[in-house]
XYZ file of C-alpha atoms in Angstrom:
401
model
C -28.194 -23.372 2.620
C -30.920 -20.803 2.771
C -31.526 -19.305 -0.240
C -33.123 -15.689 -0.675
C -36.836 -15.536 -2.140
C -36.454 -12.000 -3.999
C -39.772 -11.495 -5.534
C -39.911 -11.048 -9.325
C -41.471 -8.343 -10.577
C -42.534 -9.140 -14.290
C -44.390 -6.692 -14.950
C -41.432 -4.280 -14.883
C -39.572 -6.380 -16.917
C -42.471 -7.117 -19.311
C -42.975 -3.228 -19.908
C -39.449 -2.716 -20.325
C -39.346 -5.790 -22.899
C -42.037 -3.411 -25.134
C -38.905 -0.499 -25.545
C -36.986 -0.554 -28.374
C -33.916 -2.762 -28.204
C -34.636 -5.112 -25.556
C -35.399 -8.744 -25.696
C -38.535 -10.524 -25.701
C -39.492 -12.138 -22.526
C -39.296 -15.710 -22.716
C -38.596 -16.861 -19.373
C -41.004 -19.940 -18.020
C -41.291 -21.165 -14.245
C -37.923 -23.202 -15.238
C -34.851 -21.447 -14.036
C -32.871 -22.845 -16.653
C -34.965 -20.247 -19.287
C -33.702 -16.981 -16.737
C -30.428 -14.700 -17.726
C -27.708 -15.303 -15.745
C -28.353 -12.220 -14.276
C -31.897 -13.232 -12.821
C -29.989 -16.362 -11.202
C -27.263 -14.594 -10.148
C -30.104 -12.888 -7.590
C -32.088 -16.046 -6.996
C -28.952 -17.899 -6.249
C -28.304 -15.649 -3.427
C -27.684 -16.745 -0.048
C -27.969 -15.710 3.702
C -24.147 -16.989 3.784
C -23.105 -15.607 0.805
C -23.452 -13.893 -2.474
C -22.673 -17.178 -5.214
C -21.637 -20.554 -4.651
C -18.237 -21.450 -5.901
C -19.184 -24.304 -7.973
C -22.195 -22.635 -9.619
C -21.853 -22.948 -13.210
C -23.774 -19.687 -13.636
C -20.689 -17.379 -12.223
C -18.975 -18.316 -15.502
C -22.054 -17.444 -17.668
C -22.960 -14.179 -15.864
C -18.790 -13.172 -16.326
C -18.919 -14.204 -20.191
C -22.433 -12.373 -20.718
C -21.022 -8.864 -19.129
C -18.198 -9.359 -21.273
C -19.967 -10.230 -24.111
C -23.321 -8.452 -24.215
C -24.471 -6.375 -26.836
C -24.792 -2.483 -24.821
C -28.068 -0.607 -24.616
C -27.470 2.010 -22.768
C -25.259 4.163 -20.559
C -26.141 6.729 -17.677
C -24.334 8.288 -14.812
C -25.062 6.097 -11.966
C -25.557 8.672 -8.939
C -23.554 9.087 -5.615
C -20.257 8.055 -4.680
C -17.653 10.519 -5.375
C -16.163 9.117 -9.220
C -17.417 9.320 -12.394
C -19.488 5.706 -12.746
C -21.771 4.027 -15.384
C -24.809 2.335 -15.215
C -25.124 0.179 -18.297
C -28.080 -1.780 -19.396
C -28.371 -4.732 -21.936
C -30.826 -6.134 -24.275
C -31.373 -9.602 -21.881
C -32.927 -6.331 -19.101
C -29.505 -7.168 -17.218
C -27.628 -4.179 -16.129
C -23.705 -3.516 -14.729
C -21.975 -1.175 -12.882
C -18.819 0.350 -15.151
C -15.705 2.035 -13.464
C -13.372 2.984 -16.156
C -9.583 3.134 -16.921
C -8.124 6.311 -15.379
C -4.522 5.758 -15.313
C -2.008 3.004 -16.142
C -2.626 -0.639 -14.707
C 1.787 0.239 -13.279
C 0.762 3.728 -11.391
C 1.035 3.683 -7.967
C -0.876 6.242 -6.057
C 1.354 8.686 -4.803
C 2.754 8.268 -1.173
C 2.000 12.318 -0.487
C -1.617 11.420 -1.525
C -4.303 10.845 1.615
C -6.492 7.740 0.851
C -9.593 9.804 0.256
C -8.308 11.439 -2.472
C -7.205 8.537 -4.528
C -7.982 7.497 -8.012
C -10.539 4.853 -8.499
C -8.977 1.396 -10.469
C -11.005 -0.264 -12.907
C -8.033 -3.322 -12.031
C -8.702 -3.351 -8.911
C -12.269 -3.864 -8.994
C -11.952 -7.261 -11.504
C -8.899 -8.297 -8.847
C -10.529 -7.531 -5.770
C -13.612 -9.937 -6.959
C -10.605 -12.194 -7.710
C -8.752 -12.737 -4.481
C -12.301 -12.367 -2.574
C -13.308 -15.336 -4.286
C -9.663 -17.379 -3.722
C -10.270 -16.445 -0.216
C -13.642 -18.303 0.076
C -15.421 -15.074 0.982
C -17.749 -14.957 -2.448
C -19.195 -11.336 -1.152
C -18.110 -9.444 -4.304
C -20.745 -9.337 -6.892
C -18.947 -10.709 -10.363
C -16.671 -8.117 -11.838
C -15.088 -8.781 -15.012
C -12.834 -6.727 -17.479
C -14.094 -4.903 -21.230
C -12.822 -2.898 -23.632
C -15.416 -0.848 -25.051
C -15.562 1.724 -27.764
C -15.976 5.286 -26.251
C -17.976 6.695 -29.187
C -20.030 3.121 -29.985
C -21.145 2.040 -26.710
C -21.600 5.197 -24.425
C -21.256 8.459 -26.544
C -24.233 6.921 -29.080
C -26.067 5.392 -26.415
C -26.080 7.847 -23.410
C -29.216 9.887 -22.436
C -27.865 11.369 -19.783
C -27.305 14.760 -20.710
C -24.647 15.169 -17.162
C -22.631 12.311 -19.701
C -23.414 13.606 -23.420
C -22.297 17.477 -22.924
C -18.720 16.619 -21.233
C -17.508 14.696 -24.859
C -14.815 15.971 -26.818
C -11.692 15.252 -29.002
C -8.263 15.795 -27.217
C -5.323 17.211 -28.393
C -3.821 14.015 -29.519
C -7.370 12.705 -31.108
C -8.543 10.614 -28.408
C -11.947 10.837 -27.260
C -12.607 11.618 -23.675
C -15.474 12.655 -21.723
C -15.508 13.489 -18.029
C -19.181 13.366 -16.335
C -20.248 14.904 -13.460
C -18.849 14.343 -9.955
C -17.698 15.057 -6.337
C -13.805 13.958 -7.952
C -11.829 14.273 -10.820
C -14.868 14.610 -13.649
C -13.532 17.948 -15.004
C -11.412 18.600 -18.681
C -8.476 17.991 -16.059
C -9.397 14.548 -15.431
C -10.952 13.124 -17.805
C -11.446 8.971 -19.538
C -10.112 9.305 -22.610
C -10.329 6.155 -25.321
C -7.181 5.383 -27.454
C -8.686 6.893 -29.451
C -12.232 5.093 -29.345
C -11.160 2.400 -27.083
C -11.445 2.276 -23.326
C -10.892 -0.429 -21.020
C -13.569 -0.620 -17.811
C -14.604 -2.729 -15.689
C -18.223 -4.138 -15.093
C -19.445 -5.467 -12.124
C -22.971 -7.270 -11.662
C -25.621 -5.466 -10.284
C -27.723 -6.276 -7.197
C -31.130 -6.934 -6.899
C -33.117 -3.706 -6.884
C -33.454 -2.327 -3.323
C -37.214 -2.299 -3.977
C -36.776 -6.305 -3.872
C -34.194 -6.771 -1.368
C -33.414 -3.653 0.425
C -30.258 -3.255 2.269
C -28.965 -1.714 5.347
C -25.355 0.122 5.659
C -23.138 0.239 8.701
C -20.971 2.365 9.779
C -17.610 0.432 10.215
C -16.374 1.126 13.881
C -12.798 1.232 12.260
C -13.756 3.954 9.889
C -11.257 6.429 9.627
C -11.396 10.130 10.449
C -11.575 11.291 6.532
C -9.543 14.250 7.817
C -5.846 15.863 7.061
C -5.463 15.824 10.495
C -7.741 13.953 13.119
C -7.656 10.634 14.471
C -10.306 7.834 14.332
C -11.163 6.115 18.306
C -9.744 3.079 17.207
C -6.731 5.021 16.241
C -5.509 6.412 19.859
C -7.182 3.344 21.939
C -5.399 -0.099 21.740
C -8.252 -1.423 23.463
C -11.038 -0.048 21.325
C -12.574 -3.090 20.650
C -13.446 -3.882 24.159
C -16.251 -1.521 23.767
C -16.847 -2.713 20.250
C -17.311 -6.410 21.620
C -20.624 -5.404 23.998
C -21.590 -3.234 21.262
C -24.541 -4.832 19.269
C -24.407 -6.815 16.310
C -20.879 -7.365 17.278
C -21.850 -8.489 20.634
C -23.318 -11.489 19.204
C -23.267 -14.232 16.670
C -20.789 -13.580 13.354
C -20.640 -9.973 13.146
C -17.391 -9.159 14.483
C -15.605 -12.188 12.947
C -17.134 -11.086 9.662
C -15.726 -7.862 9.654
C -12.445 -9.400 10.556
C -12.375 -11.380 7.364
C -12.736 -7.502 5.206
C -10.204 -6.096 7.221
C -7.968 -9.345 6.177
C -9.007 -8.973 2.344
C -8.401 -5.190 2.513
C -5.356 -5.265 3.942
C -3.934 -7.994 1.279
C -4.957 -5.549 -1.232
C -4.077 -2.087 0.566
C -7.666 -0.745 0.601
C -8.338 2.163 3.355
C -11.273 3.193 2.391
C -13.603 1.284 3.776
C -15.974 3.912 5.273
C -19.302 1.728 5.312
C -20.356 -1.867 4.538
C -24.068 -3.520 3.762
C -25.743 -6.546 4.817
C -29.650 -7.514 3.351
C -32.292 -6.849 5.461
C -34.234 -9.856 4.522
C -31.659 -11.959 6.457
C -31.052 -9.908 10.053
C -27.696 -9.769 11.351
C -27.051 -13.510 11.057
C -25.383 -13.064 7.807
C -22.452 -11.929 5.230
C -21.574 -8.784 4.960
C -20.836 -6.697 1.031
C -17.536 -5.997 -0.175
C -19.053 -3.279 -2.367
C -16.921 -0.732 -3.951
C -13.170 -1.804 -4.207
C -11.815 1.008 -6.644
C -8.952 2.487 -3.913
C -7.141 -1.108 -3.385
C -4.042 -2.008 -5.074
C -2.751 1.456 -4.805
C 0.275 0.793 -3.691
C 3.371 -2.315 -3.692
C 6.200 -1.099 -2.285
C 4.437 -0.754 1.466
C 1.982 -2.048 3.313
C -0.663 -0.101 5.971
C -0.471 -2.482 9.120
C -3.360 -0.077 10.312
C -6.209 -1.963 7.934
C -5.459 -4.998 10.549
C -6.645 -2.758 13.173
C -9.738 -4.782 14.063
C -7.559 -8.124 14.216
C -4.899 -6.749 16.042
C -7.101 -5.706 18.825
C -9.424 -7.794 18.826
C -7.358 -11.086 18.240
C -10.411 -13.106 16.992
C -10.694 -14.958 13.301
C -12.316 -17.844 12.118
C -11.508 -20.794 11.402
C -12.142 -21.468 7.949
C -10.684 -18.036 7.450
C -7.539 -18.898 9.169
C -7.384 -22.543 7.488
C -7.233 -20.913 4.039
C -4.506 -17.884 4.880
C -2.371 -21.109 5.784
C -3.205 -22.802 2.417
C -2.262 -19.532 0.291
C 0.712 -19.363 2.164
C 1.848 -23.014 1.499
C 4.607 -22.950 -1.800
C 2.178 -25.466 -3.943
C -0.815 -23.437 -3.201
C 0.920 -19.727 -2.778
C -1.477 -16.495 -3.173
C 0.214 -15.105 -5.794
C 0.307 -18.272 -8.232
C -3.085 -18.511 -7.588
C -4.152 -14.420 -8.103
C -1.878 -14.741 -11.456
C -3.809 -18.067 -12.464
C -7.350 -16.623 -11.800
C -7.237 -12.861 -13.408
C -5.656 -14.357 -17.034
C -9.216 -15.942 -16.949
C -10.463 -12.148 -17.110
C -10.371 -10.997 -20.850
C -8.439 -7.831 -20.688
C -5.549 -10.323 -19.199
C -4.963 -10.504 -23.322
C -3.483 -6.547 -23.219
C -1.394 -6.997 -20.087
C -1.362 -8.776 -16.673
C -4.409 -7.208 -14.462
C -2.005 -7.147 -11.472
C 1.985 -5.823 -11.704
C 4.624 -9.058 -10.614
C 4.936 -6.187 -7.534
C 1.352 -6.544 -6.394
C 1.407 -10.178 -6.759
C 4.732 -10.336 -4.870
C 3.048 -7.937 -2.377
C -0.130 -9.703 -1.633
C 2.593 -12.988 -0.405
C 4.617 -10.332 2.074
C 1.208 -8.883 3.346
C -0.114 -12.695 3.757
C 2.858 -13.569 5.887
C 2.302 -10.077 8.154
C -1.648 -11.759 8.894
C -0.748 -14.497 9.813
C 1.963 -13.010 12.087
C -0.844 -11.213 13.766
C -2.631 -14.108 14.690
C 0.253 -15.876 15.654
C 1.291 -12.835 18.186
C -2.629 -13.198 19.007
C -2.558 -16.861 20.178
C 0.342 -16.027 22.280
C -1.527 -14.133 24.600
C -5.069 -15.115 24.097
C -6.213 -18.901 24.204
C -10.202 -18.132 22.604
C -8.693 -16.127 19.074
C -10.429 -18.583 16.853
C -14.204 -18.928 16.389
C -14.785 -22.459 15.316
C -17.626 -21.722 11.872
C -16.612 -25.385 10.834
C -19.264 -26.905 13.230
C -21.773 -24.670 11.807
C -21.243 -25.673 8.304
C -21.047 -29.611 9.222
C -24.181 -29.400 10.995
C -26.069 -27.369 7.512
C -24.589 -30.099 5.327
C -25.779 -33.094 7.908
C -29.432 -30.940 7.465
C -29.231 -30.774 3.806
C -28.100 -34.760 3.828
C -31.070 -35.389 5.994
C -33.512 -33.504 4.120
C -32.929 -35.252 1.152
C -33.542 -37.928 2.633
């Protein structure tokens, strides 16, 4: 496996070191001496994000659970009101907070890109990302935080500081500044101090690892009342398929597999995704911001499936592990429930309803329906990535050696 070189740049971090409340620098040339945060970039890959049996995923989830906070801005763009909070170790995490009960669901007269963001759905959607071998969701984990302690004492961010006050009922609450829902209207209230968020590991800085978005071809129209290309052409992704990167190598297959996650977990807004430059096109793609999924139960939107339906193409390893989660030992929903009471704020209340478990088995069933209806009438729908990852292994064996 080809691991990422991000350059280091200690000087930054030495400056920083001299302000008041951070750590002292005492990281040598052994990795061992790093924060989890630091290995959590170095251990990054062209194939993806973490490795599954890295021991460090379990340190960087207890340390943004655990660390003392810093400090707290507004982290800019987007369209919700989200954190940027920094530690004393020079680590840093991305917080969406608690807006409405874990039990909501978003209302069916509501259109996609109005919806609320879910602090839940961020911890789960790292969750069944990670169950589905993907491991292209930077760690998210779950925190209850004091409103008052850890952002209204902290915060220098004036757009943050001047939108504070005491509700009606004694909470305090505080609203931002945003495209959505930061207004007196809307705001993230503590009960009354106490908030529950969720924090999600930062990437390396774009400075060290710049990244490149793409426009999904299945984006949707954003509009009340237009249709996407993909929408009124069943045979959209004939054009998509001689369109580069998806004309070649993983691509397409790729952004099969977040079309499969985001329709297990109802997510329609997926506008854009990323990739890092350092490693072309041969590589992974982000499953950044997952705050719309999990919206709803009680249906399902067949449409997310859009670029498997038509194109009728999935990989193998993709395909072998659908079949797994769908097996009664090994079913999705035993295994979702098992992994997010690992998350601490499993200790209040479930992350995920019994109807969202229940719902990511029906919506499971519907995938692998697709393919099925796929292999009826197509005899190349799955792209063999097994051979691929035999040969690395034989390499690493050999190298070894």
């Amino acid at each position: 496996c080809e691991h990422s070189r991000f350059s280091l740049e200690r000087a930054k971090v030495q400056s920083a070191s001299k302000e008041e409340g951070y750590d002292d620098m005492d990281w040598t040339s052994d990795v061992e001496t790093y924060p989890p945060w630091l290995r959590f970039h170095l251990g990054i890959s062209r194939w993806e994000l973490y490795n599954r049996k890295d021991p460090n995923l379990a340190q960087l989830t207890h340390y943004l659970a655990t660390q003392r906070i810093l400090g707290a801005v507004q982290k800019t763009g987007g369209t919700q009101l989200k954190l940027l909070i920094s530690f004393p170790n020079h680590g840093q995490a991305l917080l969406k907070p608690m807006k409405q009960s874990r039990d909501t669901e978003t209302d069916v007269n509501l259109f996609y890109f109005s919806d609320f963001e879910r602090h839940n759905a961020e911890i789960s959607a790292f969750h069944l990302d990670r169950l589905l071998g993907f491991n292209r969701i930077p760690p998210v984990v779950g925190r209850l935080m004091n409103v008052t302690a850890d952002i209204r004492e902290k915060t220098t961010d004036h757009k943050v500081s001047r939108t504070f006050f005491t509700s009606p009922a004694g909470n305090v609450c505080f609203y931002g500044q945003c495209e959505y829902y930061c207004s007196t209207e809307h705001p993230v209230c503590g009960r009354p101090h106490l908030l529950e968020v969720s924090l999600a590991a930062i990437l390396p800085d774009l400075s060290l690892a710049p990244r490149r978005s793409w426009r999904s071809p299945w984006r949707r129209s954003y509009s009340r009342t237009k249709l996407a290309q993909w929408e009124k052409n069943p045979n959209y992704c004939d054009s998509v398929k001689q369109t580069p990167p998806y004309s070649q190598g993983t691509r397409l297959v790729d952004l099969i597999d977040m079309a499969v996650l985001d329709f297990l977990m109802s997510n329609m807004d997926r506008h854009h995704y990323e990739t890092f430059e350092k490693f072309g096109n041969e590589t992974f793609l982000l499953h950044l911001d997952n705050g719309r999924a999990f919206g709803r139960h009680s249906q399902d939107e067949p449409s997310i499936l859009a670029p498997l339906q038509q194109c009728c193409r999935i990989r193998r390893s993709t395909l072998l592990r659908l079949r797994l989660l769908a097996l009664p030992d090994f079913r999705l929903s035993d295994v979702m429930r098992e992994s997010l009471a690992q998350d601490p704020l499993a200790d209040a209340a479930p992350l995920l309803s019994e109807a969202h478990l229940s719902a990511l088995d029906r919506r499971l069933a519907a995938v692998l329906q697709v393919v099925h209806t796929c292999q009826e009438k197509h005899t190349d729908v799955i792209h063999d990535d097994l051979d691929r990852y035999d040969q690395d292994s034989l390499t690493d064996r050999n190298t070894k050696q």
